C-alpha cells in the first residue's frame, strides 16, 4: 500500500467545495451562522481552516483548534476537538455545533 498526499490538491478541493457544503448544511438545518455556537472542523491543517473561515465569513472565536496540541489525528480530530477544545456551554440550553470533515481523493 502506497499512500501519498498532494497538499495543493487538498487545499484546492477544500477551499472550492467545503464552503458550499457548510452553506447547504446551514440552509437544510434552517439556521444561520450566528446561531451556531461552534464550528468544529477536521483538524487537518490550521492554515486551510483559517482560509475556510475567511472564505465563509465565520469568526475564528467560534472555531476551536486542537491541532497545535495533538497534531493531525485524522478521522478522530472532530470528536477530539469536541472533548478537548474547551467548549463553553451556554446556560439553559444545549450547544449548537456544526461538525465539518472531508476527504479529498485524487486519482
mmCIF file of N, CA and C in Angstrom:
data_model
loop_
_atom_site.group_PDB
_atom_site.id
_atom_site.type_symbol
_atom_site.label_atom_id
_atom_site.label_comp_id
_atom_site.label_asym_id
_atom_site.label_seq_id
_atom_site.Cartn_x
_atom_site.Cartn_y
_atom_site.Cartn_z
ATOM 1 N N UNK A 1 0.845 -1.181 0.000
ATOM 2 C CA UNK A 1 0.000 0.000 0.000
ATOM 3 C C UNK A 1 0.882 1.233 0.000
ATOM 4 N N UNK A 2 0.617 2.124 -0.919
ATOM 5 C CA UNK A 2 1.364 3.373 -1.002
ATOM 6 C C UNK A 2 0.385 4.521 -0.810
ATOM 7 N N UNK A 3 0.634 5.335 0.181
ATOM 8 C CA UNK A 3 -0.235 6.473 0.466
ATOM 9 C C UNK A 3 0.564 7.752 0.284
ATOM 10 N N UNK A 4 -0.017 8.697 -0.422
ATOM 11 C CA UNK A 4 0.633 9.995 -0.553
ATOM 12 C C UNK A 4 -0.443 11.070 -0.515
ATOM 13 N N UNK A 5 -0.034 12.255 -0.120
ATOM 14 C CA UNK A 5 -0.957 13.379 -0.081
ATOM 15 C C UNK A 5 -0.414 14.479 -0.974
ATOM 16 N N UNK A 6 -1.298 15.048 -1.741
ATOM 17 C CA UNK A 6 -0.945 16.169 -2.598
ATOM 18 C C UNK A 6 -1.534 17.425 -1.951
ATOM 19 N N UNK A 7 -0.695 18.163 -1.252
ATOM 20 C CA UNK A 7 -1.152 19.323 -0.495
ATOM 21 C C UNK A 7 -1.897 20.345 -1.322
ATOM 22 N N UNK A 8 -1.424 20.610 -2.533
ATOM 23 C CA UNK A 8 -2.085 21.596 -3.397
ATOM 24 C C UNK A 8 -3.496 21.141 -3.767
ATOM 25 N N UNK A 9 -3.655 19.853 -4.081
ATOM 26 C CA UNK A 9 -4.984 19.327 -4.413
ATOM 27 C C UNK A 9 -5.919 19.379 -3.213
ATOM 28 N N UNK A 10 -5.396 19.038 -2.046
ATOM 29 C CA UNK A 10 -6.215 19.058 -0.834
ATOM 30 C C UNK A 10 -6.669 20.483 -0.535
ATOM 31 N N UNK A 11 -5.752 21.432 -0.608
ATOM 32 C CA UNK A 11 -6.101 22.834 -0.362
ATOM 33 C C UNK A 11 -7.151 23.303 -1.364
ATOM 34 N N UNK A 12 -6.925 23.039 -2.643
ATOM 35 C CA UNK A 12 -7.842 23.469 -3.693
ATOM 36 C C UNK A 12 -9.232 22.867 -3.496
ATOM 37 N N UNK A 13 -9.292 21.562 -3.268
ATOM 38 C CA UNK A 13 -10.572 20.886 -3.040
ATOM 39 C C UNK A 13 -11.296 21.510 -1.856
ATOM 40 N N UNK A 14 -10.586 21.674 -0.763
ATOM 41 C CA UNK A 14 -11.196 22.173 0.466
ATOM 42 C C UNK A 14 -11.746 23.580 0.283
ATOM 43 N N UNK A 15 -10.968 24.455 -0.300
ATOM 44 C CA UNK A 15 -11.390 25.849 -0.472
ATOM 45 C C UNK A 15 -12.528 25.978 -1.488
ATOM 46 N N UNK A 16 -12.548 25.103 -2.496
ATOM 47 C CA UNK A 16 -13.596 25.172 -3.518
ATOM 48 C C UNK A 16 -14.893 24.502 -3.083
ATOM 49 N N UNK A 17 -14.811 23.376 -2.391
ATOM 50 C CA UNK A 17 -16.001 22.564 -2.125
ATOM 51 C C UNK A 17 -16.611 22.740 -0.739
ATOM 52 N N UNK A 18 -15.788 22.881 0.279
ATOM 53 C CA UNK A 18 -16.297 22.873 1.655
ATOM 54 C C UNK A 18 -17.183 24.085 1.973
ATOM 55 N N UNK A 19 -16.874 25.308 1.516
ATOM 56 C CA UNK A 19 -17.778 26.423 1.828
ATOM 57 C C UNK A 19 -19.224 26.185 1.374
ATOM 58 N N UNK A 20 -19.413 25.616 0.196
ATOM 59 C CA UNK A 20 -20.768 25.323 -0.285
ATOM 60 C C UNK A 20 -21.436 24.262 0.584
ATOM 61 N N UNK A 21 -20.667 23.285 1.038
ATOM 62 C CA UNK A 21 -21.228 22.253 1.910
ATOM 63 C C UNK A 21 -21.674 22.839 3.245
ATOM 64 N N UNK A 22 -20.889 23.770 3.777
ATOM 65 C CA UNK A 22 -21.267 24.438 5.029
ATOM 66 C C UNK A 22 -22.558 25.229 4.819
ATOM 67 N N UNK A 23 -22.609 26.001 3.743
ATOM 68 C CA UNK A 23 -23.803 26.800 3.448
ATOM 69 C C UNK A 23 -25.027 25.911 3.271
ATOM 70 N N UNK A 24 -24.892 24.835 2.492
ATOM 71 C CA UNK A 24 -26.014 23.925 2.252
ATOM 72 C C UNK A 24 -26.500 23.281 3.549
ATOM 73 N N UNK A 25 -25.572 22.955 4.430
ATOM 74 C CA UNK A 25 -25.941 22.347 5.712
ATOM 75 C C UNK A 25 -26.719 23.335 6.576
ATOM 76 N N UNK A 26 -26.255 24.576 6.626
ATOM 77 C CA UNK A 26 -26.963 25.603 7.397
ATOM 78 C C UNK A 26 -28.369 25.830 6.838
ATOM 79 N N UNK A 27 -28.498 25.872 5.520
ATOM 80 C CA UNK A 27 -29.808 26.052 4.888
ATOM 81 C C UNK A 27 -30.720 24.873 5.220
ATOM 82 N N UNK A 28 -30.208 23.657 5.096
ATOM 83 C CA UNK A 28 -31.012 22.465 5.385
ATOM 84 C C UNK A 28 -31.462 22.428 6.848
ATOM 85 N N UNK A 29 -30.609 22.918 7.745
ATOM 86 C CA UNK A 29 -30.942 22.941 9.174
ATOM 87 C C UNK A 29 -31.785 24.161 9.544
ATOM 88 N N UNK A 30 -31.977 25.053 8.584
ATOM 89 C CA UNK A 30 -32.745 26.280 8.783
ATOM 90 C C UNK A 30 -32.180 27.137 9.912
ATOM 91 N N UNK A 31 -30.859 27.287 9.900
ATOM 92 C CA UNK A 31 -30.185 28.150 10.868
ATOM 93 C C UNK A 31 -29.163 29.019 10.138
ATOM 94 N N UNK A 32 -28.779 30.103 10.774
ATOM 95 C CA UNK A 32 -27.751 30.970 10.211
ATOM 96 C C UNK A 32 -26.470 30.809 11.031
ATOM 97 N N UNK A 33 -25.336 31.222 10.492
ATOM 98 C CA UNK A 33 -24.067 31.036 11.209
ATOM 99 C C UNK A 33 -24.063 31.635 12.616
ATOM 100 N N UNK A 34 -24.796 32.718 12.813
ATOM 101 C CA UNK A 34 -24.839 33.357 14.128
ATOM 102 C C UNK A 34 -25.491 32.470 15.183
ATOM 103 N N UNK A 35 -26.313 31.514 14.764
ATOM 104 C CA UNK A 35 -26.986 30.612 15.700
ATOM 105 C C UNK A 35 -26.113 29.422 16.094
ATOM 106 N N UNK A 36 -24.983 29.270 15.445
ATOM 107 C CA UNK A 36 -24.074 28.158 15.734
ATOM 108 C C UNK A 36 -23.071 28.618 16.789
ATOM 109 N N UNK A 37 -22.982 27.848 17.876
ATOM 110 C CA UNK A 37 -22.025 28.187 18.936
ATOM 111 C C UNK A 37 -20.596 27.881 18.511
ATOM 112 N N UNK A 38 -20.410 26.716 17.882
ATOM 113 C CA UNK A 38 -19.067 26.298 17.468
ATOM 114 C C UNK A 38 -19.122 25.588 16.122
ATOM 115 N N UNK A 39 -18.141 25.879 15.305
ATOM 116 C CA UNK A 39 -17.898 25.145 14.072
ATOM 117 C C UNK A 39 -16.697 24.256 14.366
ATOM 118 N N UNK A 40 -16.917 22.953 14.352
ATOM 119 C CA UNK A 40 -15.858 22.006 14.695
ATOM 120 C C UNK A 40 -15.318 21.415 13.399
ATOM 121 N N UNK A 41 -14.123 21.832 13.029
ATOM 122 C CA UNK A 41 -13.514 21.396 11.777
ATOM 123 C C UNK A 41 -12.573 20.219 11.991
ATOM 124 N N UNK A 42 -12.521 19.355 10.995
ATOM 125 C CA UNK A 42 -11.476 18.338 10.912
ATOM 126 C C UNK A 42 -10.146 19.072 11.043
ATOM 127 N N UNK A 43 -9.320 18.647 11.973
ATOM 128 C CA UNK A 43 -8.089 19.368 12.313
ATOM 129 C C UNK A 43 -6.913 18.900 11.447
ATOM 130 N N UNK A 44 -7.062 19.069 10.141
ATOM 131 C CA UNK A 44 -6.016 18.615 9.216
ATOM 132 C C UNK A 44 -4.871 19.611 9.113
ATOM 133 N N UNK A 45 -5.227 20.897 9.056
ATOM 134 C CA UNK A 45 -4.222 21.919 8.791
ATOM 135 C C UNK A 45 -4.806 23.279 9.172
ATOM 136 N N UNK A 46 -4.197 23.963 10.121
ATOM 137 C CA UNK A 46 -4.746 25.241 10.598
ATOM 138 C C UNK A 46 -4.778 26.283 9.484
ATOM 139 N N UNK A 47 -3.785 26.284 8.623
ATOM 140 C CA UNK A 47 -3.728 27.222 7.501
ATOM 141 C C UNK A 47 -4.969 27.072 6.614
ATOM 142 N N UNK A 48 -5.325 25.831 6.298
ATOM 143 C CA UNK A 48 -6.501 25.577 5.461
ATOM 144 C C UNK A 48 -7.765 26.029 6.182
ATOM 145 N N UNK A 49 -7.886 25.696 7.460
ATOM 146 C CA UNK A 49 -9.086 26.071 8.215
ATOM 147 C C UNK A 49 -9.234 27.591 8.281
ATOM 148 N N UNK A 50 -8.144 28.298 8.525
ATOM 149 C CA UNK A 50 -8.216 29.764 8.575
ATOM 150 C C UNK A 50 -8.659 30.350 7.234
ATOM 151 N N UNK A 51 -8.209 29.755 6.135
ATOM 152 C CA UNK A 51 -8.667 30.203 4.813
ATOM 153 C C UNK A 51 -10.159 29.909 4.625
ATOM 154 N N UNK A 52 -10.609 28.761 5.114
ATOM 155 C CA UNK A 52 -12.034 28.435 5.041
ATOM 156 C C UNK A 52 -12.866 29.452 5.819
ATOM 157 N N UNK A 53 -12.405 29.802 7.007
ATOM 158 C CA UNK A 53 -13.139 30.771 7.824
ATOM 159 C C UNK A 53 -13.297 32.089 7.085
ATOM 160 N N UNK A 54 -12.211 32.540 6.481
ATOM 161 C CA UNK A 54 -12.243 33.803 5.738
ATOM 162 C C UNK A 54 -13.216 33.703 4.564
ATOM 163 N N UNK A 55 -13.135 32.604 3.829
ATOM 164 C CA UNK A 55 -13.992 32.435 2.650
ATOM 165 C C UNK A 55 -15.469 32.330 3.038
ATOM 166 N N UNK A 56 -15.749 31.708 4.185
ATOM 167 C CA UNK A 56 -17.129 31.526 4.639
ATOM 168 C C UNK A 56 -17.632 32.689 5.490
ATOM 169 N N UNK A 57 -16.742 33.590 5.886
ATOM 170 C CA UNK A 57 -17.135 34.696 6.741
ATOM 171 C C UNK A 57 -17.458 34.267 8.163
ATOM 172 N N UNK A 58 -16.776 33.236 8.648
ATOM 173 C CA UNK A 58 -17.022 32.727 10.000
ATOM 174 C C UNK A 58 -15.999 33.304 10.974
ATOM 175 N N UNK A 59 -16.429 33.615 12.195
ATOM 176 C CA UNK A 59 -15.497 34.178 13.178
ATOM 177 C C UNK A 59 -14.595 33.111 13.788
ATOM 178 N N UNK A 60 -13.328 33.446 13.944
ATOM 179 C CA UNK A 60 -12.360 32.495 14.491
ATOM 180 C C UNK A 60 -12.685 32.104 15.931
ATOM 181 N N UNK A 61 -13.365 32.973 16.680
ATOM 182 C CA UNK A 61 -13.664 32.641 18.077
ATOM 183 C C UNK A 61 -14.702 31.534 18.219
ATOM 184 N N UNK A 62 -15.354 31.149 17.124
ATOM 185 C CA UNK A 62 -16.303 30.038 17.148
ATOM 186 C C UNK A 62 -15.678 28.738 16.645
ATOM 187 N N UNK A 63 -14.365 28.751 16.439
ATOM 188 C CA UNK A 63 -13.683 27.576 15.887
ATOM 189 C C UNK A 63 -12.539 27.170 16.813
ATOM 190 N N UNK A 64 -12.761 26.156 17.646
ATOM 191 C CA UNK A 64 -11.669 25.689 18.498
ATOM 192 C C UNK A 64 -10.638 24.904 17.683
ATOM 193 N N UNK A 65 -9.391 25.023 18.085
ATOM 194 C CA UNK A 65 -8.306 24.298 17.430
ATOM 195 C C UNK A 65 -7.636 23.370 18.437
ATOM 196 N N UNK A 66 -7.378 22.152 18.013
ATOM 197 C CA UNK A 66 -6.608 21.209 18.831
ATOM 198 C C UNK A 66 -5.387 20.687 18.084
ATOM 199 N N UNK A 67 -5.220 21.091 16.842
ATOM 200 C CA UNK A 67 -4.107 20.582 16.043
ATOM 201 C C UNK A 67 -2.762 20.955 16.655
ATOM 202 N N UNK A 68 -2.687 22.109 17.297
ATOM 203 C CA UNK A 68 -1.438 22.517 17.931
ATOM 204 C C UNK A 68 -1.044 21.621 19.083
ATOM 205 N N UNK A 69 -2.042 21.065 19.751
ATOM 206 C CA UNK A 69 -1.792 20.188 20.897
ATOM 207 C C UNK A 69 -1.597 18.733 20.486
ATOM 208 N N UNK A 70 -2.392 18.276 19.509
ATOM 209 C CA UNK A 70 -2.405 16.856 19.163
ATOM 210 C C UNK A 70 -1.882 16.537 17.771
ATOM 211 N N UNK A 71 -1.689 17.548 16.917
ATOM 212 C CA UNK A 71 -1.295 17.284 15.543
ATOM 213 C C UNK A 71 -2.492 16.852 14.713
ATOM 214 N N UNK A 72 -2.251 16.438 13.503
ATOM 215 C CA UNK A 72 -3.312 15.954 12.627
ATOM 216 C C UNK A 72 -3.610 14.510 12.987
ATOM 217 N N UNK A 73 -4.768 14.294 13.600
ATOM 218 C CA UNK A 73 -5.121 12.954 14.082
ATOM 219 C C UNK A 73 -6.050 12.210 13.137
ATOM 220 N N UNK A 74 -6.309 12.772 11.967
ATOM 221 C CA UNK A 74 -7.162 12.096 11.001
ATOM 222 C C UNK A 74 -8.620 12.098 11.431
ATOM 223 N N UNK A 75 -9.287 10.977 11.215
ATOM 224 C CA UNK A 75 -10.712 10.842 11.492
ATOM 225 C C UNK A 75 -11.172 11.269 12.872
ATOM 226 N N UNK A 76 -10.437 10.949 13.922
ATOM 227 C CA UNK A 76 -10.889 11.316 15.271
ATOM 228 C C UNK A 76 -10.782 12.803 15.604
ATOM 229 N N UNK A 77 -10.260 13.620 14.712
ATOM 230 C CA UNK A 77 -9.981 15.013 15.077
ATOM 231 C C UNK A 77 -11.229 15.802 15.471
ATOM 232 N N UNK A 78 -12.371 15.530 14.857
ATOM 233 C CA UNK A 78 -13.589 16.262 15.202
ATOM 234 C C UNK A 78 -14.034 15.921 16.621
ATOM 235 N N UNK A 79 -14.120 14.636 16.937
ATOM 236 C CA UNK A 79 -14.547 14.261 18.293
ATOM 237 C C UNK A 79 -13.506 14.649 19.333
ATOM 238 N N UNK A 80 -12.246 14.585 18.988
ATOM 239 C CA UNK A 80 -11.185 15.020 19.897
ATOM 240 C C UNK A 80 -11.326 16.515 20.188
ATOM 241 N N UNK A 81 -11.648 17.295 19.176
ATOM 242 C CA UNK A 81 -11.821 18.738 19.361
ATOM 243 C C UNK A 81 -13.052 19.039 20.210
ATOM 244 N N UNK A 82 -14.109 18.259 20.057
ATOM 245 C CA UNK A 82 -15.292 18.449 20.904
ATOM 246 C C UNK A 82 -14.942 18.189 22.369
ATOM 247 N N UNK A 83 -14.194 17.138 22.633
ATOM 248 C CA UNK A 83 -13.907 16.779 24.026
ATOM 249 C C UNK A 83 -12.766 17.572 24.637
ATOM 250 N N UNK A 84 -11.814 18.026 23.849
ATOM 251 C CA UNK A 84 -10.635 18.713 24.385
ATOM 252 C C UNK A 84 -10.523 20.178 23.963
ATOM 253 N N UNK A 85 -11.497 20.691 23.233
ATOM 254 C CA UNK A 85 -11.410 22.038 22.677
ATOM 255 C C UNK A 85 -11.866 23.159 23.586
ATOM 256 N N UNK A 86 -12.110 22.851 24.867
ATOM 257 C CA UNK A 86 -12.501 23.876 25.853
ATOM 258 C C UNK A 86 -13.768 24.627 25.434
ATOM 259 N N UNK A 87 -14.769 23.866 25.002
ATOM 260 C CA UNK A 87 -16.036 24.466 24.612
ATOM 261 C C UNK A 87 -16.792 24.917 25.854
ATOM 262 N N UNK A 88 -17.470 26.044 25.746
ATOM 263 C CA UNK A 88 -18.247 26.589 26.857
ATOM 264 C C UNK A 88 -19.721 26.480 26.504
ATOM 265 N N UNK A 89 -20.464 25.783 27.365
ATOM 266 C CA UNK A 89 -21.892 25.604 27.123
ATOM 267 C C UNK A 89 -22.662 26.814 27.645
ATOM 268 N N UNK A 90 -23.549 27.365 26.810
ATOM 269 C CA UNK A 90 -24.375 28.479 27.273
ATOM 270 C C UNK A 90 -25.331 28.003 28.376
ATOM 271 N N UNK A 91 -25.686 28.877 29.307
ATOM 272 C CA UNK A 91 -26.623 28.469 30.355
ATOM 273 C C UNK A 91 -28.003 28.181 29.768
ATOM 274 N N UNK A 92 -28.661 27.180 30.314
ATOM 275 C CA UNK A 92 -30.062 26.859 30.000
ATOM 276 C C UNK A 92 -30.338 26.379 28.581
ATOM 277 N N UNK A 93 -29.321 25.923 27.872
ATOM 278 C CA UNK A 93 -29.577 25.346 26.546
ATOM 279 C C UNK A 93 -28.382 24.501 26.114
ATOM 280 N N UNK A 94 -28.628 23.680 25.132
ATOM 281 C CA UNK A 94 -27.566 22.844 24.581
ATOM 282 C C UNK A 94 -26.719 23.651 23.607
ATOM 283 N N UNK A 95 -25.524 23.160 23.373
ATOM 284 C CA UNK A 95 -24.667 23.758 22.350
ATOM 285 C C UNK A 95 -25.210 23.443 20.964
ATOM 286 N N UNK A 96 -25.064 24.390 20.065
ATOM 287 C CA UNK A 96 -25.341 24.150 18.655
ATOM 288 C C UNK A 96 -23.995 24.137 17.948
ATOM 289 N N UNK A 97 -23.681 22.993 17.338
ATOM 290 C CA UNK A 97 -22.389 22.845 16.666
ATOM 291 C C UNK A 97 -22.600 22.365 15.237
ATOM 292 N N UNK A 98 -21.742 22.820 14.358
ATOM 293 C CA UNK A 98 -21.688 22.295 13.003
ATOM 294 C C UNK A 98 -20.370 21.545 12.889
ATOM 295 N N UNK A 99 -20.454 20.259 12.640
ATOM 296 C CA UNK A 99 -19.261 19.420 12.521
ATOM 297 C C UNK A 99 -18.880 19.336 11.050
ATOM 298 N N UNK A 100 -17.614 19.625 10.752
ATOM 299 C CA UNK A 100 -17.170 19.717 9.359
ATOM 300 C C UNK A 100 -15.949 18.826 9.145
ATOM 301 N N UNK A 101 -16.113 17.816 8.298
ATOM 302 C CA UNK A 101 -14.994 16.933 7.951
ATOM 303 C C UNK A 101 -15.100 16.605 6.466
ATOM 304 N N UNK A 102 -13.989 16.272 5.862
ATOM 305 C CA UNK A 102 -13.970 15.988 4.434
ATOM 306 C C UNK A 102 -12.828 15.046 4.102
ATOM 307 N N UNK A 103 -12.965 14.454 2.929
ATOM 308 C CA UNK A 103 -11.905 13.606 2.376
ATOM 309 C C UNK A 103 -11.751 13.994 0.916
ATOM 310 N N UNK A 104 -10.539 14.224 0.511
ATOM 311 C CA UNK A 104 -10.251 14.525 -0.889
ATOM 312 C C UNK A 104 -9.462 13.354 -1.436
ATOM 313 N N UNK A 105 -9.942 12.812 -2.548
ATOM 314 C CA UNK A 105 -9.262 11.670 -3.139
ATOM 315 C C UNK A 105 -8.936 11.972 -4.597
ATOM 316 N N UNK A 106 -7.678 12.202 -4.876
ATOM 317 C CA UNK A 106 -7.235 12.437 -6.255
ATOM 318 C C UNK A 106 -6.712 11.134 -6.828
ATOM 319 N N UNK A 107 -7.101 10.852 -8.046
ATOM 320 C CA UNK A 107 -6.610 9.618 -8.651
ATOM 321 C C UNK A 107 -5.976 9.877 -9.979
#
